[in-house]
Short mmCIF file of C-alpha atoms in Angstrom, two decimals:
data_model
loop_
_atom_site.label_atom_id
_atom_site.label_comp_id
_atom_site.label_asym_id
_atom_site.label_seq_id
_atom_site.Cartn_x
_atom_site.Cartn_y
_atom_site.Cartn_z
CA UNK C 1 0.00 0.00 0.00
CA UNK C 2 2.82 2.34 0.88
CA UNK C 3 4.47 1.49 -2.41
CA UNK C 4 1.27 2.39 -4.29
CA UNK C 5 0.98 5.79 -2.59
CA UNK C 6 4.69 6.45 -3.14
CA UNK C 7 4.39 5.78 -6.86
CA UNK C 8 1.33 8.01 -7.04
CA UNK C 9 3.15 10.88 -5.31
CA UNK C 10 6.06 10.50 -7.70
CA UNK C 11 3.72 10.71 -10.71
CA UNK C 12 2.05 13.84 -9.31
CA UNK C 13 5.43 15.45 -8.62
CA UNK C 14 6.59 14.59 -12.14
CA UNK C 15 3.47 16.20 -13.62
CA UNK C 16 4.00 19.34 -11.52
CA UNK C 17 7.64 19.62 -12.64
CA UNK C 18 6.62 19.09 -16.25
CA UNK C 19 3.92 21.78 -16.05
CA UNK C 20 6.39 24.19 -14.43
CA UNK C 21 8.93 23.54 -17.18
CA UNK C 22 6.32 24.19 -19.87
CA UNK C 23 5.26 27.40 -18.11
CA UNK C 24 8.86 28.63 -17.87
CA UNK C 25 9.46 27.79 -21.52
CA UNK C 26 6.34 29.70 -22.55
CA UNK C 27 7.40 32.70 -20.49
CA UNK C 28 10.85 32.56 -22.05
CA UNK C 29 9.45 32.61 -25.56
CA UNK C 30 7.16 35.50 -24.62
CA UNK C 31 10.09 37.54 -23.35
CA UNK C 32 12.08 36.83 -26.50
CA UNK C 33 9.15 37.81 -28.70
CA UNK C 34 8.66 41.00 -26.71
CA UNK C 35 12.33 41.89 -27.02
CA UNK C 36 12.24 41.30 -30.78
CA UNK C 37 9.14 43.47 -31.07
CA UNK C 38 10.81 46.31 -29.19
CA UNK C 39 13.92 46.03 -31.33
CA UNK C 40 11.92 46.08 -34.54
CA UNK C 41 9.57 48.86 -33.45
CA UNK C 42 11.26 51.00 -30.79
CA UNK C 43 9.28 53.49 -28.77
CA UNK C 44 9.09 56.83 -30.56
CA UNK C 45 10.96 59.77 -29.15
CA UNK C 46 11.36 63.41 -30.02
CA UNK C 47 9.95 64.50 -33.36
CA UNK C 48 8.94 60.91 -34.29
CA UNK C 49 6.05 61.24 -31.79
CA UNK C 50 4.24 63.62 -34.14
CA UNK C 51 1.61 62.09 -36.37
CA UNK C 52 1.82 62.85 -40.06
CA UNK C 53 -1.47 64.73 -39.85
CA UNK C 54 -0.14 66.96 -37.05
CA UNK C 55 3.12 67.53 -38.93
CA UNK C 56 1.11 68.68 -41.96
CA UNK C 57 -0.93 71.11 -39.87
CA UNK C 58 2.16 72.58 -38.20
CA UNK C 59 3.73 73.14 -41.62
CA UNK C 60 0.60 74.72 -43.11
CA UNK C 61 1.10 78.40 -43.96
CA UNK C 62 -1.35 81.20 -43.29
CA UNK C 63 -1.90 84.83 -42.28
CA UNK C 64 -2.58 86.04 -38.76
CA UNK C 65 -2.89 89.52 -37.22
CA UNK C 66 -3.11 90.01 -33.46
CA UNK C 67 -3.70 93.37 -31.78
CA UNK C 68 -3.69 93.50 -27.97
CA UNK C 69 -5.03 89.96 -27.92
CA UNK C 70 -4.76 87.75 -24.88
CA UNK C 71 -2.70 84.62 -25.34
CA UNK C 72 -5.85 82.53 -24.86
CA UNK C 73 -7.72 84.43 -27.59
CA UNK C 74 -4.72 84.20 -29.93
CA UNK C 75 -4.51 80.43 -29.48
CA UNK C 76 -8.20 79.88 -30.17
CA UNK C 77 -8.00 82.11 -33.23
CA UNK C 78 -5.22 79.81 -34.44
CA UNK C 79 -7.45 76.84 -33.69
CA UNK C 80 -10.19 78.27 -35.94
CA UNK C 81 -7.84 79.12 -38.83
CA UNK C 82 -5.64 76.01 -38.83
CA UNK C 83 -8.16 73.51 -37.46
CA UNK C 84 -5.78 72.13 -34.86
CA UNK C 85 -6.92 70.81 -31.48
CA UNK C 86 -5.52 72.78 -28.53
CA UNK C 87 -5.43 72.10 -24.80
CA UNK C 88 -4.78 75.30 -22.86
CA UNK C 89 -4.50 75.51 -19.08
CA UNK C 90 -6.09 78.25 -17.01
CA UNK C 91 -2.64 79.48 -15.95
CA UNK C 92 -1.73 80.59 -19.50
CA UNK C 93 -1.63 84.38 -19.35
CA UNK C 94 -0.29 87.37 -21.26
CA UNK C 95 -1.10 89.67 -24.16
CA UNK C 96 0.39 89.49 -27.62
CA UNK C 97 0.64 91.66 -30.74
CA UNK C 98 1.86 90.41 -34.07
CA UNK C 99 1.29 90.16 -37.79
CA UNK C 100 2.21 87.09 -39.85
CA UNK C 101 1.93 86.69 -43.62
CA UNK C 102 2.25 83.28 -45.29
CA UNK C 103 3.98 81.88 -42.19
CA UNK C 104 3.95 78.21 -41.13
CA UNK C 105 2.01 77.45 -37.97
CA UNK C 106 5.06 76.23 -36.04
CA UNK C 107 6.79 79.60 -36.52
CA UNK C 108 3.71 81.48 -35.35
CA UNK C 109 3.37 79.29 -32.26
CA UNK C 110 7.04 79.76 -31.40
CA UNK C 111 6.82 83.52 -31.86
CA UNK C 112 3.81 84.08 -29.62
CA UNK C 113 4.49 81.36 -27.03
CA UNK C 114 8.24 81.49 -26.43
CA UNK C 115 8.15 85.24 -25.79
CA UNK C 116 5.72 84.57 -22.93
CA UNK C 117 7.56 81.58 -21.50
CA UNK C 118 5.39 78.84 -23.02
CA UNK C 119 5.78 76.07 -25.55
CA UNK C 120 3.70 73.25 -26.99
CA UNK C 121 3.82 69.47 -26.87
CA UNK C 122 2.07 67.19 -29.40
CA UNK C 123 -0.18 64.61 -27.75
CA UNK C 124 -1.98 62.49 -30.31
CA UNK C 125 -3.91 64.83 -32.58
CA UNK C 126 -3.76 67.75 -30.14
CA UNK C 127 -1.27 70.37 -29.01
CA UNK C 128 -0.93 70.89 -25.27
CA UNK C 129 0.30 74.36 -24.27
CA UNK C 130 2.77 74.11 -21.38
CA UNK C 131 5.55 76.13 -19.80
CA UNK C 132 8.91 76.02 -21.55
CA UNK C 133 10.59 74.09 -18.73
CA UNK C 134 8.01 71.32 -19.22
CA UNK C 135 8.50 71.01 -22.98
CA UNK C 136 11.88 69.29 -22.71
CA UNK C 137 14.90 69.49 -24.97
CA UNK C 138 13.27 68.05 -28.11
CA UNK C 139 11.30 70.46 -30.31
CA UNK C 140 8.49 68.78 -32.28
CA UNK C 141 9.42 69.97 -35.78
CA UNK C 142 13.18 70.21 -35.36
CA UNK C 143 15.73 68.33 -37.43
CA UNK C 144 19.43 67.94 -36.75
CA UNK C 145 21.93 68.00 -39.60
CA UNK C 146 25.71 67.91 -39.83
CA UNK C 147 27.40 70.34 -42.22
CA UNK C 148 31.04 69.76 -43.19
CA UNK C 149 33.44 72.51 -44.22
CA UNK C 150 36.86 72.27 -45.87
CA UNK C 151 38.44 75.70 -46.06
CA UNK C 152 37.10 77.59 -43.04
CA UNK C 153 37.26 76.69 -39.36
CA UNK C 154 33.84 75.67 -37.96
CA UNK C 155 34.11 77.83 -34.84
CA UNK C 156 34.57 80.89 -37.07
CA UNK C 157 31.10 80.35 -38.53
CA UNK C 158 29.10 79.91 -35.32
CA UNK C 159 28.60 83.65 -34.74
CA UNK C 160 27.15 84.03 -38.25
CA UNK C 161 24.92 80.96 -37.95
CA UNK C 162 23.53 81.99 -34.56
CA UNK C 163 21.88 85.00 -36.21
CA UNK C 164 20.15 82.72 -38.73
CA UNK C 165 18.72 80.30 -36.15
CA UNK C 166 15.16 80.30 -34.89
CA UNK C 167 14.69 81.20 -31.19
CA UNK C 168 15.14 77.56 -30.12
CA UNK C 169 17.75 76.57 -32.71
CA UNK C 170 21.27 75.53 -31.74
CA UNK C 171 24.68 75.17 -33.38
CA UNK C 172 27.79 73.37 -32.18
CA UNK C 173 31.18 73.41 -33.88
CA UNK C 174 33.17 70.16 -34.00
CA UNK C 175 36.70 71.22 -34.88
CA UNK C 176 38.10 67.68 -34.92
CA UNK C 177 35.92 66.74 -37.92
CA UNK C 178 35.60 70.28 -39.35
CA UNK C 179 31.84 70.14 -39.11
CA UNK C 180 28.86 71.93 -37.58
CA UNK C 181 25.97 70.20 -35.82
CA UNK C 182 22.84 72.32 -36.21
CA UNK C 183 19.31 71.73 -34.92
CA UNK C 184 16.46 73.83 -36.30
CA UNK C 185 13.44 73.80 -38.55
CA UNK C 186 13.98 72.29 -42.03
CA UNK C 187 13.55 75.61 -43.88
CA UNK C 188 16.06 77.31 -41.59
CA UNK C 189 18.52 74.46 -42.10
CA UNK C 190 18.25 74.96 -45.85
CA UNK C 191 19.09 78.68 -45.58
CA UNK C 192 21.93 77.98 -43.15
CA UNK C 193 23.34 75.24 -45.37
CA UNK C 194 23.45 77.60 -48.35
CA UNK C 195 25.22 80.26 -46.27
CA UNK C 196 27.81 77.74 -45.02
CA UNK C 197 28.49 76.60 -48.58
CA UNK C 198 28.86 80.21 -49.73
CA UNK C 199 31.34 81.15 -46.98
CA UNK C 200 33.34 77.96 -47.46
CA UNK C 201 33.56 78.64 -51.22
CA UNK C 202 34.87 82.15 -50.60
CA UNK C 203 37.46 80.78 -48.21
CA UNK C 204 38.49 78.32 -50.94
CA UNK C 205 39.17 81.20 -53.35
CA UNK C 206 41.37 82.88 -50.76
CA UNK C 207 43.34 79.70 -50.07
CA UNK C 208 43.83 78.99 -53.76
CA UNK C 209 44.76 82.63 -54.38
CA UNK C 210 47.49 82.48 -51.76
CA UNK C 211 48.82 79.25 -53.24
CA UNK C 212 48.94 80.69 -56.76
CA UNK C 213 51.10 83.65 -55.66
CA UNK C 214 54.06 81.28 -55.31
CA UNK C 215 53.85 80.04 -58.92
CA UNK C 216 56.39 81.19 -61.63
CA UNK C 217 55.63 84.48 -63.39
CA UNK C 218 55.05 82.85 -66.77
CA UNK C 219 51.97 81.09 -65.40
CA UNK C 220 50.46 84.20 -63.90
CA UNK C 221 48.42 85.19 -66.94
CA UNK C 222 46.83 81.75 -67.12
CA UNK C 223 45.82 81.89 -63.48
CA UNK C 224 44.36 85.37 -63.77
CA UNK C 225 42.09 84.12 -66.52
CA UNK C 226 40.95 81.05 -64.59
CA UNK C 227 37.41 79.81 -64.06
CA UNK C 228 36.91 81.87 -60.91
CA UNK C 229 36.95 85.15 -62.87
CA UNK C 230 38.84 86.83 -60.01
CA UNK C 231 42.32 88.27 -60.73
CA UNK C 232 44.87 86.49 -58.59
CA UNK C 233 48.40 87.59 -57.60
CA UNK C 234 50.84 87.70 -60.52
CA UNK C 235 54.58 88.25 -60.59
CA UNK C 236 56.07 91.31 -62.39
CA UNK C 237 59.62 92.63 -62.81
CA UNK C 238 60.43 96.14 -61.61
CA UNK C 239 64.00 97.45 -62.01
CA UNK C 240 65.44 93.96 -62.28
CA UNK C 241 64.04 92.95 -58.89
CA UNK C 242 61.22 90.44 -58.88
CA UNK C 243 58.39 91.12 -56.47
CA UNK C 244 54.78 90.02 -56.12
CA UNK C 245 52.10 92.52 -57.00
CA UNK C 246 48.65 91.75 -55.63
CA UNK C 247 45.59 92.99 -57.48
CA UNK C 248 42.64 93.70 -55.16
CA UNK C 249 39.16 93.44 -56.63
CA UNK C 250 36.24 95.24 -54.94
CA UNK C 251 33.08 93.29 -54.26
CA UNK C 252 29.68 94.54 -53.12
CA UNK C 253 27.39 92.21 -51.18
CA UNK C 254 23.85 92.78 -49.92
CA UNK C 255 22.89 90.36 -47.08
CA UNK C 256 19.22 89.40 -47.02
CA UNK C 257 18.84 87.74 -43.63
CA UNK C 258 21.66 89.19 -41.47
CA UNK C 259 22.66 92.75 -40.66
CA UNK C 260 25.91 93.73 -42.39
CA UNK C 261 27.53 94.79 -39.10
CA UNK C 262 26.94 91.30 -37.73
CA UNK C 263 28.84 89.74 -40.63
CA UNK C 264 31.77 92.15 -40.48
CA UNK C 265 33.82 90.27 -37.84
CA UNK C 266 33.15 86.82 -39.28
CA UNK C 267 33.99 87.82 -42.86
CA UNK C 268 37.06 89.74 -41.70
CA UNK C 269 38.58 86.49 -40.48
CA UNK C 270 38.35 85.08 -44.00
CA UNK C 271 40.18 87.94 -45.72
CA UNK C 272 43.77 87.78 -46.90
CA UNK C 273 46.41 90.01 -45.33
CA UNK C 274 45.75 92.65 -48.00
CA UNK C 275 41.97 92.38 -47.92
CA UNK C 276 39.69 95.02 -46.44
CA UNK C 277 36.04 95.20 -45.46
CA UNK C 278 33.91 98.31 -44.97
#
């Protein structure tokens, strides 16, 4: 009888161990599947949290005029024009004046909110208006791009770029790789990229001009008629003594986005020893 009960207990224990092993195996496979799912579809962060519909609304352009309007009234006027859902707390206060023509919604929101210490956070198909310290470091519509330069030092361009950034934009020079890391709205990045290319190209002409001044005199005429169209230093003989004569060419530039006085210091660093800026 004891042998019968002992065998029965052993069978029950075996079944319990088997069930536990199956349960552990199932849990293991569930964890693996969950890990693979997370790896294949990571949780969104930053600008990836914006739905495509919200991104389209924030990029939509329009006109808006505000005269002594409260911030609350301004936001609900935006809601009527752009058709975007807004969640505004009772603590949002302040008056605002402004006029916008063919401006994207994200620029208008930045202009009227940041000046009063507020920002916005996309939540689903709505925008929640919060204080700037609650927004976090990631701006909904921002992109980050890396711009490389060859002939000018990156830290010499930061002062120029800072005046082209939006209020929340940022620029960081990486001298080791001769590049600039810039975060801003896509349209601002396009303008900044064109300006970087322009300044780097001008620096290239200066570098190549200095190099050409050391060439023999019989090649000077060929260099002066090069593709750049800018006369470069040529060698002439005067009284039997050979010396380099540098021809300076005046240029007149009309900045569209930056005050000329702001560019003076940055451009001055790109000039040759004989160059002048006024």
